[in-house]
Short mmCIF file of C-alpha atoms in Angstrom, two decimals:
data_model
loop_
_atom_site.label_atom_id
_atom_site.label_comp_id
_atom_site.label_asym_id
_atom_site.label_seq_id
_atom_site.Cartn_x
_atom_site.Cartn_y
_atom_site.Cartn_z
CA UNK A 1 70.05 39.56 38.92
CA UNK A 2 73.62 38.75 37.81
CA UNK A 3 74.92 35.59 37.53
CA UNK A 4 77.15 35.78 40.57
CA UNK A 5 74.15 36.99 42.51
CA UNK A 6 72.32 34.02 41.32
CA UNK A 7 74.78 31.59 42.23
CA UNK A 8 74.83 33.42 45.65
CA UNK A 9 71.45 32.59 44.90
CA UNK A 10 71.43 29.71 44.76
CA UNK A 11 73.75 27.96 46.78
CA UNK A 12 70.92 29.67 49.54
CA UNK A 13 68.28 27.88 48.36
CA UNK A 14 71.36 24.75 49.16
CA UNK A 15 71.69 25.21 52.44
CA UNK A 16 67.34 26.10 53.46
CA UNK A 17 67.50 22.55 51.58
CA UNK A 18 69.89 21.10 53.55
CA UNK A 19 68.17 21.93 56.84
CA UNK A 20 65.40 21.29 55.69
CA UNK A 21 66.24 17.40 55.12
CA UNK A 22 69.80 16.39 56.77
CA UNK A 23 67.34 13.18 58.49
CA UNK A 24 65.20 12.56 55.52
CA UNK A 25 68.50 11.86 53.96
CA UNK A 26 70.33 9.36 56.15
CA UNK A 27 66.16 7.64 57.11
CA UNK A 28 67.33 6.75 53.27
CA UNK A 29 70.06 5.20 53.66
CA UNK A 30 72.02 8.00 52.97
CA UNK A 31 74.87 10.91 54.78
CA UNK A 32 73.07 14.12 55.45
CA UNK A 33 76.36 15.88 54.54
CA UNK A 34 74.77 15.33 50.91
CA UNK A 35 71.21 16.83 51.43
CA UNK A 36 73.96 20.31 51.52
CA UNK A 37 76.32 19.63 48.47
CA UNK A 38 74.56 21.44 45.22
CA UNK A 39 73.21 19.32 42.56
CA UNK A 40 74.76 15.99 44.04
CA UNK A 41 72.01 16.54 46.58
CA UNK A 42 69.28 16.57 43.76
CA UNK A 43 71.00 13.87 42.62
CA UNK A 44 70.40 11.85 45.86
CA UNK A 45 67.29 13.15 46.30
CA UNK A 46 65.47 11.78 43.08
CA UNK A 47 67.10 8.64 43.62
CA UNK A 48 65.08 8.81 47.02
CA UNK A 49 61.78 9.94 45.90
CA UNK A 50 62.50 7.31 42.74
CA UNK A 51 62.63 9.06 39.99
CA UNK A 52 65.02 9.66 37.24
CA UNK A 53 68.17 11.16 37.67
CA UNK A 54 67.46 13.54 35.10
CA UNK A 55 64.79 15.47 36.34
CA UNK A 56 67.95 17.56 38.11
CA UNK A 57 68.28 18.95 34.44
CA UNK A 58 64.45 20.10 34.49
CA UNK A 59 64.83 21.45 38.43
CA UNK A 60 67.71 23.84 36.77
CA UNK A 61 65.34 25.35 33.60
CA UNK A 62 64.07 28.31 34.43
CA UNK A 63 59.11 28.13 33.52
CA UNK A 64 59.63 24.08 33.58
CA UNK A 65 61.00 23.93 37.42
CA UNK A 66 58.30 26.22 39.01
CA UNK A 67 56.15 23.49 37.48
CA UNK A 68 58.71 20.89 39.17
CA UNK A 69 59.99 21.35 41.88
CA UNK A 70 55.66 20.97 43.29
CA UNK A 71 56.46 17.79 41.79
CA UNK A 72 59.08 17.02 44.13
CA UNK A 73 57.66 18.33 47.23
CA UNK A 74 54.78 15.89 46.62
CA UNK A 75 56.88 13.11 45.43
CA UNK A 76 59.49 13.63 49.47
CA UNK A 77 56.52 13.47 51.11
CA UNK A 78 54.86 10.51 49.53
CA UNK A 79 58.32 8.76 49.96
CA UNK A 80 58.14 8.98 53.40
CA UNK A 81 54.13 7.74 54.35
CA UNK A 82 52.63 11.26 53.29
CA UNK A 83 50.24 10.13 50.47
CA UNK A 84 46.88 11.67 51.21
CA UNK A 85 45.11 14.45 50.19
CA UNK A 86 46.01 17.15 52.80
CA UNK A 87 50.22 16.86 52.94
CA UNK A 88 50.48 17.24 49.02
CA UNK A 89 47.76 20.16 49.72
CA UNK A 90 50.30 20.99 52.57
CA UNK A 91 53.53 20.19 50.45
CA UNK A 92 52.89 23.02 47.40
CA UNK A 93 50.90 25.74 49.95
CA UNK A 94 54.63 26.26 52.08
CA UNK A 95 56.75 26.07 48.87
CA UNK A 96 58.77 23.10 50.52
CA UNK A 97 59.18 23.86 53.99
CA UNK A 98 56.43 21.18 54.67
CA UNK A 99 59.76 18.83 54.12
CA UNK A 100 61.20 20.76 57.53
CA UNK A 101 58.22 19.20 59.37
CA UNK A 102 59.01 15.61 58.06
CA UNK A 103 61.94 16.13 58.69
CA UNK A 104 63.04 17.26 62.81
CA UNK A 105 58.49 16.17 63.77
CA UNK A 106 58.02 12.99 62.24
CA UNK A 107 59.62 9.25 62.36
CA UNK A 108 58.50 7.94 59.56
CA UNK A 109 60.44 5.76 57.68
CA UNK A 110 61.52 6.00 54.05
CA UNK A 111 59.69 3.86 51.43
CA UNK A 112 62.47 2.59 49.55
CA UNK A 113 60.59 0.67 46.63
CA UNK A 114 56.94 3.05 46.60
CA UNK A 115 54.77 2.51 43.12
CA UNK A 116 55.33 5.99 41.08
CA UNK A 117 51.42 4.54 39.96
CA UNK A 118 48.41 6.87 40.39
CA UNK A 119 46.28 5.78 43.06
CA UNK A 120 43.47 7.22 40.93
CA UNK A 121 42.28 8.92 37.63
CA UNK A 122 42.38 11.84 38.72
CA UNK A 123 45.89 11.75 40.04
CA UNK A 124 46.96 9.65 36.75
CA UNK A 125 44.90 12.62 34.76
CA UNK A 126 46.67 15.20 36.60
CA UNK A 127 50.93 13.26 36.43
CA UNK A 128 50.04 12.55 32.54
CA UNK A 129 49.06 16.43 31.73
CA UNK A 130 52.18 18.07 33.67
CA UNK A 131 54.64 15.93 32.31
CA UNK A 132 53.21 16.95 28.66
CA UNK A 133 52.89 20.65 29.68
CA UNK A 134 57.05 19.81 30.47
CA UNK A 135 58.12 17.99 27.05
CA UNK A 136 56.61 20.66 25.75
CA UNK A 137 57.46 23.54 27.15
CA UNK A 138 60.97 22.23 26.90
CA UNK A 139 60.52 21.39 22.71
CA UNK A 140 58.54 25.15 22.14
CA UNK A 141 61.60 26.80 24.79
CA UNK A 142 64.97 25.43 23.16
CA UNK A 143 64.30 23.63 19.69
CA UNK A 144 60.96 24.02 17.71
CA UNK A 145 57.74 27.44 18.41
CA UNK A 146 55.12 27.34 16.41
CA UNK A 147 53.91 30.93 15.43
CA UNK A 148 50.93 33.14 13.19
CA UNK A 149 51.69 34.81 11.18
CA UNK A 150 49.37 38.54 11.81
CA UNK A 151 50.40 40.93 8.96
CA UNK A 152 51.68 41.60 5.99
CA UNK A 153 55.07 42.28 5.97
CA UNK A 154 56.53 39.84 4.09
CA UNK A 155 53.94 38.82 1.99
CA UNK A 156 53.79 37.03 -0.80
CA UNK A 157 56.97 34.69 1.02
CA UNK A 158 55.00 34.03 4.18
CA UNK A 159 50.81 35.35 4.43
CA UNK A 160 48.90 36.46 7.21
CA UNK A 161 47.40 33.24 8.30
CA UNK A 162 50.04 31.31 7.94
CA UNK A 163 51.04 29.22 10.61
CA UNK A 164 54.81 28.21 10.91
CA UNK A 165 57.66 26.20 13.25
CA UNK A 166 60.05 28.60 14.41
CA UNK A 167 63.85 26.81 15.07
CA UNK A 168 65.37 27.81 17.66
CA UNK A 169 68.58 25.92 17.62
CA UNK A 170 69.89 28.15 14.30
CA UNK A 171 70.92 31.08 15.88
CA UNK A 172 71.01 29.07 18.85
CA UNK A 173 67.98 28.76 21.56
CA UNK A 174 67.64 31.73 24.41
CA UNK A 175 67.39 30.71 27.60
CA UNK A 176 63.93 31.74 29.14
CA UNK A 177 65.66 35.37 30.68
CA UNK A 178 62.32 36.12 32.94
CA UNK A 179 62.04 33.19 35.86
CA UNK A 180 58.73 33.05 36.71
CA UNK A 181 55.75 32.87 33.85
CA UNK A 182 53.06 30.70 32.57
CA UNK A 183 54.52 28.16 30.20
CA UNK A 184 54.32 28.04 26.81
CA UNK A 185 52.46 31.26 26.45
CA UNK A 186 54.08 35.12 25.78
CA UNK A 187 52.74 38.09 26.99
CA UNK A 188 49.25 37.74 27.99
CA UNK A 189 46.94 34.05 29.46
CA UNK A 190 44.52 33.96 26.47
CA UNK A 191 41.11 34.99 27.67
CA UNK A 192 41.81 36.35 30.75
CA UNK A 193 43.99 39.27 29.05
CA UNK A 194 46.37 39.24 32.01
CA UNK A 195 50.30 39.46 31.70
CA UNK A 196 51.50 35.67 32.16
CA UNK A 197 54.23 36.81 34.15
CA UNK A 198 55.98 38.38 36.86
CA UNK A 199 57.48 42.07 35.76
CA UNK A 200 56.55 45.67 36.73
CA UNK A 201 56.25 47.41 34.08
CA UNK A 202 57.02 50.90 34.90
CA UNK A 203 59.64 52.70 33.86
CA UNK A 204 60.66 54.19 37.23
CA UNK A 205 60.51 50.94 39.04
CA UNK A 206 61.86 48.68 36.37
CA UNK A 207 64.61 49.19 37.91
CA UNK A 208 64.32 49.06 41.29
CA UNK A 209 61.56 46.71 41.76
CA UNK A 210 62.29 43.04 44.10
CA UNK A 211 60.12 40.69 41.23
CA UNK A 212 62.52 42.34 38.53
CA UNK A 213 65.76 40.61 40.22
CA UNK A 214 64.19 37.39 39.41
CA UNK A 215 65.10 38.65 35.87
CA UNK A 216 67.51 36.09 34.75
CA UNK A 217 71.11 38.10 32.58
CA UNK A 218 70.59 36.57 28.53
CA UNK A 219 72.39 33.57 28.00
CA UNK A 220 71.86 31.47 25.01
CA UNK A 221 72.69 28.18 23.58
CA UNK A 222 75.09 28.58 20.67
CA UNK A 223 73.15 28.06 17.73
CA UNK A 224 74.99 25.90 14.10
CA UNK A 225 74.44 29.11 11.41
CA UNK A 226 74.96 32.81 11.26
CA UNK A 227 72.07 35.03 10.47
CA UNK A 228 72.75 35.88 7.24
CA UNK A 229 71.10 38.59 5.03
CA UNK A 230 68.07 37.77 3.46
CA UNK A 231 67.33 34.96 6.34
CA UNK A 232 63.21 35.51 7.56
CA UNK A 233 64.21 36.08 11.28
CA UNK A 234 61.48 36.54 14.41
CA UNK A 235 63.09 38.19 16.81
CA UNK A 236 61.29 40.78 19.63
CA UNK A 237 60.51 43.66 18.90
CA UNK A 238 63.08 45.91 19.87
CA UNK A 239 61.47 49.58 21.18
CA UNK A 240 58.17 47.45 22.23
CA UNK A 241 56.37 49.38 25.10
CA UNK A 242 52.67 48.44 23.85
CA UNK A 243 49.90 46.46 26.09
CA UNK A 244 48.50 45.47 23.14
CA UNK A 245 51.14 45.87 19.80
CA UNK A 246 47.19 46.52 17.94
CA UNK A 247 47.14 49.57 20.02
CA UNK A 248 49.58 51.79 19.45
CA UNK A 249 47.84 54.45 21.81
CA UNK A 250 47.99 52.67 24.88
CA UNK A 251 47.50 55.25 28.68
CA UNK A 252 51.25 54.80 29.23
CA UNK A 253 54.19 52.97 28.07
CA UNK A 254 54.67 49.40 29.42
CA UNK A 255 58.27 48.47 29.82
CA UNK A 256 58.69 44.43 28.90
CA UNK A 257 62.22 42.24 29.59
CA UNK A 258 63.45 41.42 26.84
CA UNK A 259 62.22 37.59 26.12
CA UNK A 260 58.58 39.25 26.34
CA UNK A 261 58.67 42.08 23.82
CA UNK A 262 56.41 41.73 20.63
CA UNK A 263 57.17 38.61 18.10
CA UNK A 264 57.47 40.20 14.78
CA UNK A 265 58.64 38.63 11.61
CA UNK A 266 61.00 40.31 8.72
CA UNK A 267 64.07 39.55 6.63
CA UNK A 268 67.82 40.61 7.74
CA UNK A 269 68.44 42.64 4.61
CA UNK A 270 71.72 43.89 6.88
CA UNK A 271 74.52 42.24 9.07
CA UNK A 272 76.37 43.52 11.33
CA UNK A 273 79.24 45.13 9.88
CA UNK A 274 77.02 46.51 6.79
CA UNK A 275 76.64 49.99 4.87
CA UNK A 276 72.96 49.96 4.62
CA UNK A 277 71.54 52.75 2.58
CA UNK A 278 67.70 52.68 1.32
CA UNK A 279 67.25 54.67 -2.31
CA UNK A 280 63.78 55.34 -3.95
CA UNK A 281 62.69 52.16 -2.18
CA UNK A 282 65.66 49.70 -2.84
CA UNK A 283 68.31 48.44 -0.22
CA UNK A 284 71.34 49.18 -0.60
CA UNK A 285 74.38 46.73 1.21
CA UNK A 286 77.83 48.22 1.02
CA UNK A 287 76.69 50.17 -2.01
CA UNK A 288 75.78 47.37 -4.16
CA UNK A 289 71.78 47.02 -4.74
CA UNK A 290 70.61 43.91 -2.29
CA UNK A 291 68.92 40.65 -4.82
CA UNK A 292 66.12 38.80 -2.21
CA UNK A 293 65.66 35.07 -3.11
CA UNK A 294 63.78 34.04 -6.01
CA UNK A 295 60.88 33.67 -3.99
CA UNK A 296 60.50 36.63 -2.25
CA UNK A 297 58.69 39.77 -4.52
CA UNK A 298 59.20 43.36 -2.95
CA UNK A 299 55.88 45.66 -2.83
CA UNK A 300 55.37 48.82 -2.88
CA UNK A 301 52.45 51.22 -2.71
CA UNK A 302 50.51 52.96 -5.95
CA UNK A 303 47.65 55.56 -6.59
CA UNK A 304 45.82 54.13 -9.57
CA UNK A 305 43.51 56.54 -11.13
CA UNK A 306 40.70 54.59 -12.78
CA UNK A 307 37.72 55.17 -15.74
CA UNK A 308 35.39 53.56 -13.58
CA UNK A 309 34.93 53.81 -9.21
CA UNK A 310 34.99 50.65 -8.90
CA UNK A 311 37.63 47.54 -8.11
CA UNK A 312 36.17 44.19 -7.78
CA UNK A 313 39.24 42.84 -5.21
CA UNK A 314 37.98 38.97 -5.85
CA UNK A 315 39.51 40.08 -9.63
CA UNK A 316 42.40 42.13 -8.42
CA UNK A 317 43.19 38.62 -5.88
CA UNK A 318 42.85 35.75 -8.38
CA UNK A 319 43.95 37.36 -11.32
CA UNK A 320 46.98 39.70 -10.69
CA UNK A 321 47.50 38.88 -6.79
CA UNK A 322 46.84 41.93 -5.79
CA UNK A 323 45.76 40.52 -1.84
CA UNK A 324 46.52 43.81 0.03
CA UNK A 325 43.84 46.72 0.30
CA UNK A 326 42.97 49.78 -1.58
CA UNK A 327 40.31 52.66 -1.37
CA UNK A 328 39.65 55.80 -2.40
CA UNK A 329 41.45 58.59 -1.39
CA UNK A 330 40.06 61.64 -2.57
CA UNK A 331 37.34 63.25 -4.00
CA UNK A 332 39.34 62.55 -8.02
CA UNK A 333 38.53 58.93 -7.62
CA UNK A 334 41.72 57.69 -7.28
CA UNK A 335 42.56 55.01 -5.41
CA UNK A 336 45.01 54.21 -3.57
CA UNK A 337 46.51 50.28 -3.45
CA UNK A 338 48.19 49.95 -0.16
CA UNK A 339 50.90 47.17 -2.02
CA UNK A 340 52.05 46.12 -4.80
CA UNK A 341 53.91 43.21 -6.60
CA UNK A 342 56.41 44.20 -9.46
CA UNK A 343 55.21 41.06 -11.06
CA UNK A 344 51.23 42.33 -10.61
CA UNK A 345 52.24 45.47 -11.35
CA UNK A 346 53.40 43.90 -15.33
CA UNK A 347 49.48 43.54 -15.45
CA UNK A 348 47.27 45.67 -13.93
CA UNK A 349 48.94 47.93 -16.26
CA UNK A 350 46.59 46.76 -18.54
CA UNK A 351 43.94 46.55 -16.62
CA UNK A 352 41.09 48.14 -19.15
CA UNK A 353 40.20 50.13 -15.95
CA UNK A 354 43.73 51.87 -15.03
CA UNK A 355 43.45 54.86 -17.08
CA UNK A 356 47.34 55.29 -14.29
CA UNK A 357 49.30 54.23 -11.93
CA UNK A 358 51.55 56.24 -9.64
CA UNK A 359 54.36 54.81 -7.08
CA UNK A 360 53.49 56.23 -4.46
CA UNK A 361 57.30 57.01 -2.48
CA UNK A 362 58.74 59.96 -0.77
CA UNK A 363 61.21 62.37 -2.64
CA UNK A 364 65.02 61.70 -0.74
CA UNK A 365 65.05 64.87 2.02
CA UNK A 366 62.02 64.68 3.03
CA UNK A 367 61.73 64.67 6.55
CA UNK A 368 59.68 61.59 8.07
CA UNK A 369 59.58 62.45 12.07
CA UNK A 370 58.74 58.38 12.11
CA UNK A 371 61.79 57.48 11.03
CA UNK A 372 64.88 56.28 12.97
CA UNK A 373 66.46 57.90 14.64
CA UNK A 374 63.96 60.81 15.21
CA UNK A 375 66.13 62.92 15.04
CA UNK A 376 65.33 66.81 13.13
CA UNK A 377 69.25 66.37 11.96
CA UNK A 378 68.63 63.76 10.01
CA UNK A 379 66.03 63.82 6.91
CA UNK A 380 65.22 60.01 6.28
CA UNK A 381 62.44 58.17 4.58
CA UNK A 382 61.10 55.48 4.65
CA UNK A 383 61.70 55.47 0.25
CA UNK A 384 65.16 57.12 1.15
CA UNK A 385 67.12 56.29 4.37
CA UNK A 386 70.95 56.36 5.21
CA UNK A 387 73.78 55.40 4.60
CA UNK A 388 74.43 53.91 8.38
CA UNK A 389 77.26 51.27 9.57
CA UNK A 390 75.06 48.45 11.35
CA UNK A 391 77.14 48.25 14.29
CA UNK A 392 79.53 44.50 15.00
CA UNK A 393 80.02 42.90 18.17
CA UNK A 394 84.07 43.87 19.32
CA UNK A 395 84.01 46.79 16.49
CA UNK A 396 84.40 50.39 17.60
CA UNK A 397 82.19 53.10 16.13
CA UNK A 398 83.65 57.36 15.86
CA UNK A 399 81.57 58.91 18.28
CA UNK A 400 80.62 62.70 17.68
CA UNK A 401 77.63 64.59 18.32
CA UNK A 402 76.17 64.31 14.28
CA UNK A 403 75.94 60.85 14.97
CA UNK A 404 75.57 59.96 19.00
CA UNK A 405 71.82 60.26 17.85
CA UNK A 406 71.96 56.56 15.26
CA UNK A 407 73.71 54.30 17.94
CA UNK A 408 72.46 56.82 21.30
CA UNK A 409 69.89 53.79 21.65
CA UNK A 410 72.04 50.48 21.42
CA UNK A 411 74.72 51.69 23.34
CA UNK A 412 72.02 52.48 26.44
CA UNK A 413 69.35 50.56 26.07
CA UNK A 414 70.72 46.73 24.36
CA UNK A 415 73.55 48.19 26.39
CA UNK A 416 72.71 49.17 29.58
CA UNK A 417 75.28 52.11 29.56
CA UNK A 418 74.72 55.46 31.13
CA UNK A 419 74.90 59.01 28.08
CA UNK A 420 74.94 61.54 28.60
CA UNK A 421 75.39 64.74 25.87
CA UNK A 422 77.83 67.66 27.92
CA UNK A 423 78.91 69.82 25.49
CA UNK A 424 79.92 69.02 22.72
CA UNK A 425 81.52 65.74 24.65
CA UNK A 426 80.00 62.56 24.89
CA UNK A 427 79.62 60.83 28.34
CA UNK A 428 79.63 57.24 29.03
CA UNK A 429 79.20 56.00 32.32
CA UNK A 430 80.36 59.61 32.88
CA UNK A 431 83.47 59.22 31.61
CA UNK A 432 84.34 61.58 27.52
CA UNK A 433 84.57 59.41 24.91
CA UNK A 434 85.02 59.43 21.38
CA UNK A 435 84.40 56.10 20.14
CA UNK A 436 82.77 53.27 21.39
CA UNK A 437 82.81 49.37 20.80
CA UNK A 438 79.64 47.48 21.31
CA UNK A 439 79.25 44.89 23.05
CA UNK A 440 77.12 41.96 20.92
CA UNK A 441 76.20 41.93 16.98
CA UNK A 442 72.88 43.87 15.33
CA UNK A 443 70.61 43.34 12.68
CA UNK A 444 68.54 45.84 9.69
CA UNK A 445 65.65 43.79 9.91
CA UNK A 446 62.32 44.93 6.36
CA UNK A 447 59.11 43.87 5.61
CA UNK A 448 59.16 43.38 1.66
CA UNK A 449 56.45 45.03 1.56
CA UNK A 450 58.07 48.37 1.94
CA UNK A 451 54.94 50.67 2.47
CA UNK A 452 53.06 49.01 4.85
CA UNK A 453 55.86 47.57 7.67
CA UNK A 454 56.62 49.06 10.68
CA UNK A 455 60.49 46.84 10.11
CA UNK A 456 63.76 49.12 11.50
CA UNK A 457 63.07 52.09 10.00
CA UNK A 458 60.68 53.08 12.21
CA UNK A 459 62.88 51.88 15.55
CA UNK A 460 66.91 50.72 14.67
CA UNK A 461 69.39 48.12 14.60
CA UNK A 462 67.64 45.00 15.98
CA UNK A 463 70.64 43.54 18.80
CA UNK A 464 71.53 39.49 18.60
CA UNK A 465 69.86 38.83 22.47
CA UNK A 466 66.55 39.80 20.71
CA UNK A 467 66.45 37.06 18.31
CA UNK A 468 64.42 34.17 18.63
CA UNK A 469 65.08 31.79 15.80
CA UNK A 470 64.96 31.19 12.02
CA UNK A 471 61.05 29.93 10.22
CA UNK A 472 62.00 26.56 9.07
CA UNK A 473 58.74 25.83 8.07
CA UNK A 474 54.62 26.03 7.58
CA UNK A 475 52.65 23.04 8.48
CA UNK A 476 49.28 24.61 7.82
CA UNK A 477 47.37 28.26 6.30
CA UNK A 478 44.69 30.10 6.18
CA UNK A 479 43.07 33.30 4.26
CA UNK A 480 40.65 34.15 7.11
CA UNK A 481 37.47 32.00 5.08
CA UNK A 482 39.43 28.22 3.41
CA UNK A 483 42.67 26.13 4.05
CA UNK A 484 45.58 27.11 2.10
CA UNK A 485 46.01 23.10 1.37
CA UNK A 486 48.91 24.09 -1.85
CA UNK A 487 50.89 25.51 1.23
CA UNK A 488 50.99 23.11 4.18
CA UNK A 489 53.74 21.75 4.82
CA UNK A 490 56.02 23.55 3.02
CA UNK A 491 59.33 25.30 3.61
CA UNK A 492 60.44 28.49 4.26
CA UNK A 493 63.32 28.96 2.19
CA UNK A 494 64.76 27.40 -0.34
CA UNK A 495 64.43 28.05 -4.42
CA UNK A 496 61.70 28.37 -7.14
CA UNK A 497 57.66 27.67 -6.50
CA UNK A 498 57.19 25.96 -2.49
CA UNK A 499 56.20 22.55 -3.15
CA UNK A 500 53.24 21.17 -0.19
CA UNK A 501 54.74 18.11 1.43
CA UNK A 502 51.04 18.00 2.75
CA UNK A 503 50.39 14.67 0.65
CA UNK A 504 53.73 12.44 0.67
CA UNK A 505 53.09 13.40 5.06
CA UNK A 506 49.36 11.75 4.63
CA UNK A 507 50.55 8.82 3.50
CA UNK A 508 53.37 7.95 6.03
CA UNK A 509 51.12 8.56 8.22
CA UNK A 510 48.31 6.42 7.22
CA UNK A 511 51.59 3.59 7.29
CA UNK A 512 52.45 4.17 10.33
CA UNK A 513 48.54 3.62 11.95
CA UNK A 514 48.47 0.09 9.50
CA UNK A 515 52.20 -0.53 10.57
CA UNK A 516 50.87 -0.49 14.33
CA UNK A 517 47.62 -1.58 13.17
CA UNK A 518 49.14 -5.03 12.17
CA UNK A 519 51.93 -5.26 14.11
CA UNK A 520 49.05 -4.30 17.76
CA UNK A 521 47.64 -7.81 16.21
CA UNK A 522 50.67 -10.00 15.74
CA UNK A 523 50.96 -9.55 18.94
CA UNK A 524 47.61 -10.07 20.54
CA UNK A 525 48.07 -13.51 18.73
CA UNK A 526 51.82 -14.59 19.49
#
């Protein structure tokens, strides 16, 4: 729904609320009209049920409000003497319409100073769990989100098995667009393998389905910094139509809301307005080769001819820091190494088992059909690509039949226009045009592991409305068998080798524990 449609919907909800509670407001010593005034009626209801006014804010936060509404329905019933399990059940399963029964069919008095402490251990436990979920959902959605590195596309900077904290407030927290879903899970409920949100993912129904009308339009709280070149960014994969990110051949395309597309983490090598080109695997921005931060290490794939037929994976990892897969690729005893950094390559060349090492790069002009824009007129591949101008908000790009494949998806899919071609004319929403002005900024995301990364080279630009946040901290790291202690509590960005703050953290934690014990003992003896 649009913002106007949501506004009308909320007004209708206010009328329904007012009709079902105005007598309850009177019983609580308030005037009946106060039950009909948007927001003000919610603040008044918080006073009636003896809860803090700021609960009103929670009623307007997507996903959080799915928990808070049932709580408020139950609390309203209890504020008028309806405390039984049956009353609680009826308040929830009637979606709050139990209030109509209280409003019109009962003579219960308002309990002004009722106790808020649960009367049973089970009630206390349920209350604690609910509000723990509410607090965690707010932090997860608007401040910090945990994230696990699933692939080696940023290997050496971020490793498979790194557990990150991703900041939502650096670039601005995005308001959830999906309003009905499970809290603190992404697209699938763990263990059940079921979709965690309400949405019709069939192509033919995605724009007409009633449940899809519950989607909020894109909104974002302002951040305090812009995305800069070489920032590591978490974002939703723009072209994601996979049911499972590990299965690239699903039975059909599964269309998803923006905030439920697969989360990826890559490096932003090109920002809005840049002209980007890839030459022999290296990125050039506005004609100048992009220089990565000193913690980043580009990796390419190589063909290695050995003297014997064996390489020891443990030796490769410990001595040369070669951690990605390798194996024999033909009968000539040639090994394919999927990723070797320049630093590792310099040392690996001196290995007595190595006869020759050849870069596995595709020549300029050799077309790869899987590479963006997937058009036969563009002979681009992963190593030689572009030049291409990255769209910028408020800036116009001249459009013609030749360059339309580069921008058609952004104009149609990401900005909601109908794009068609009639002869040599380009039609946008039925009108002939020779240019287009973009509504948002776009970015070019790539992995440092240049031959082992599915990134913008395959699906194009990343719109800003797909940006999730900025990784800032590695709180734990696991290599699959054991912990990487030197990566615990390290920062993602910065110069030089990352420093672990695990020991200072443990010292502070121990100090806080000792202080708490001392303070508790002092109070007990007072």
